[in-house]
Short mmCIF file of C-alpha atoms in Angstrom, two decimals:
data_model
loop_
_atom_site.label_atom_id
_atom_site.label_comp_id
_atom_site.label_asym_id
_atom_site.label_seq_id
_atom_site.Cartn_x
_atom_site.Cartn_y
_atom_site.Cartn_z
CA MET D 1 16.41 -6.83 -3.08
CA PRO D 2 15.08 -6.66 0.48
CA GLY D 3 17.55 -5.38 3.04
CA HIS D 4 19.96 -4.00 0.47
CA LEU D 5 19.54 -0.24 0.81
CA THR D 6 22.81 1.58 1.42
CA LEU D 7 23.53 5.22 2.20
CA ASP D 8 24.90 5.64 -1.33
CA GLY D 9 21.71 4.13 -2.74
CA PHE D 10 19.59 6.35 -0.51
CA ARG D 11 21.50 9.44 -1.72
CA ALA D 12 21.13 8.28 -5.33
CA ASP D 13 17.37 7.82 -4.91
CA LEU D 14 17.02 11.31 -3.46
CA ALA D 15 19.28 12.82 -6.11
CA GLU D 16 17.23 11.30 -8.91
CA CYS D 17 14.04 12.92 -7.58
CA LEU D 18 15.78 16.24 -6.90
CA PHE D 19 17.61 16.35 -10.25
CA LEU D 20 20.98 16.48 -8.46
CA GLU D 21 24.13 14.42 -8.27
CA PRO D 22 24.22 12.14 -5.20
CA GLY D 23 27.08 14.14 -3.68
CA GLU D 24 24.99 17.29 -3.87
CA VAL D 25 22.28 15.91 -1.57
CA ASP D 26 22.45 17.61 1.84
CA LEU D 27 21.21 15.08 4.37
CA GLU D 28 20.51 17.84 6.87
CA GLN D 29 18.09 19.51 4.47
CA GLY D 30 14.35 19.11 4.86
CA PRO D 31 12.55 17.21 2.12
CA LEU D 32 10.11 20.03 1.35
CA ASP D 33 12.87 22.65 1.46
CA ALA D 34 14.81 20.53 -1.02
CA GLY D 35 11.87 20.59 -3.41
CA LEU D 36 10.24 17.20 -2.94
CA ASP D 37 6.51 17.13 -3.44
CA SER D 38 4.13 14.45 -2.21
CA LEU D 39 4.22 12.52 -5.51
CA ARG D 40 8.01 12.23 -5.43
CA ILE D 41 7.91 11.24 -1.76
CA VAL D 42 5.44 8.46 -2.60
CA THR D 43 7.72 7.34 -5.46
CA LEU D 44 10.65 7.10 -3.04
CA LEU D 45 8.49 5.40 -0.44
CA GLU D 46 7.45 2.68 -2.90
CA ARG D 47 11.07 2.12 -3.91
CA TRP D 48 12.14 1.75 -0.28
CA ARG D 49 9.19 -0.51 0.51
CA ALA D 50 10.32 -2.74 -2.34
CA ALA D 51 13.70 -2.89 -0.57
CA GLY D 52 11.92 -4.12 2.54
CA ALA D 53 11.23 -0.91 4.46
CA ASP D 54 8.23 -1.00 6.74
CA VAL D 55 7.52 2.73 6.50
CA THR D 56 4.52 4.90 5.65
CA PHE D 57 4.08 8.33 4.16
CA VAL D 58 3.22 9.61 7.64
CA ASP D 59 6.46 8.14 9.03
CA LEU D 60 8.42 10.17 6.51
CA ALA D 61 6.27 13.30 6.89
CA GLU D 62 6.92 13.37 10.64
CA ARG D 63 10.67 13.68 10.05
CA THR D 64 12.23 16.99 9.09
CA SER D 65 15.48 16.01 7.37
CA PHE D 66 16.84 13.41 5.00
CA ALA D 67 19.17 12.30 7.79
CA GLN D 68 16.11 11.48 9.89
CA TRP D 69 14.65 9.56 6.95
CA TRP D 70 17.88 7.55 6.68
CA GLN D 71 17.80 6.83 10.42
CA LEU D 72 14.21 5.60 10.09
CA LEU D 73 15.01 3.42 7.08
CA THR D 74 18.02 1.81 8.72
CA ALA D 75 15.84 0.97 11.70
CA ARG D 76 13.08 -0.49 9.51
CA ILE D 77 15.08 -2.51 6.95
CA PRO D 78 17.11 -5.41 8.29
CA GLY D 79 20.68 -5.08 6.99
CA ALA D 80 20.22 -1.56 5.57
CA GLY D 81 23.22 0.71 5.64
CA ARG D 82 25.78 -2.00 6.34
CA ALA D 83 27.72 -1.66 3.08
CA ASP D 84 28.68 2.01 3.08
CA ALA D 85 27.23 3.85 6.05
#
């Protein structure tokens, strides 16, 4: 559903790709340091695009933490983050 990405959903998406529980995701950690490879990043990117995010792989690659990714997504998806951020 466009515009319906929440912080909890963002954490859950990351956790799924990192084989963690959502509460174990450190938003200050860098994606590569956390163990994400380019294929998993593209998988996440496609999921977030389906939610309405106007972001590219380069947009994500230029940011060095999950917190920066979340900031980007909330700026690029109308209504994102409103439910639990």
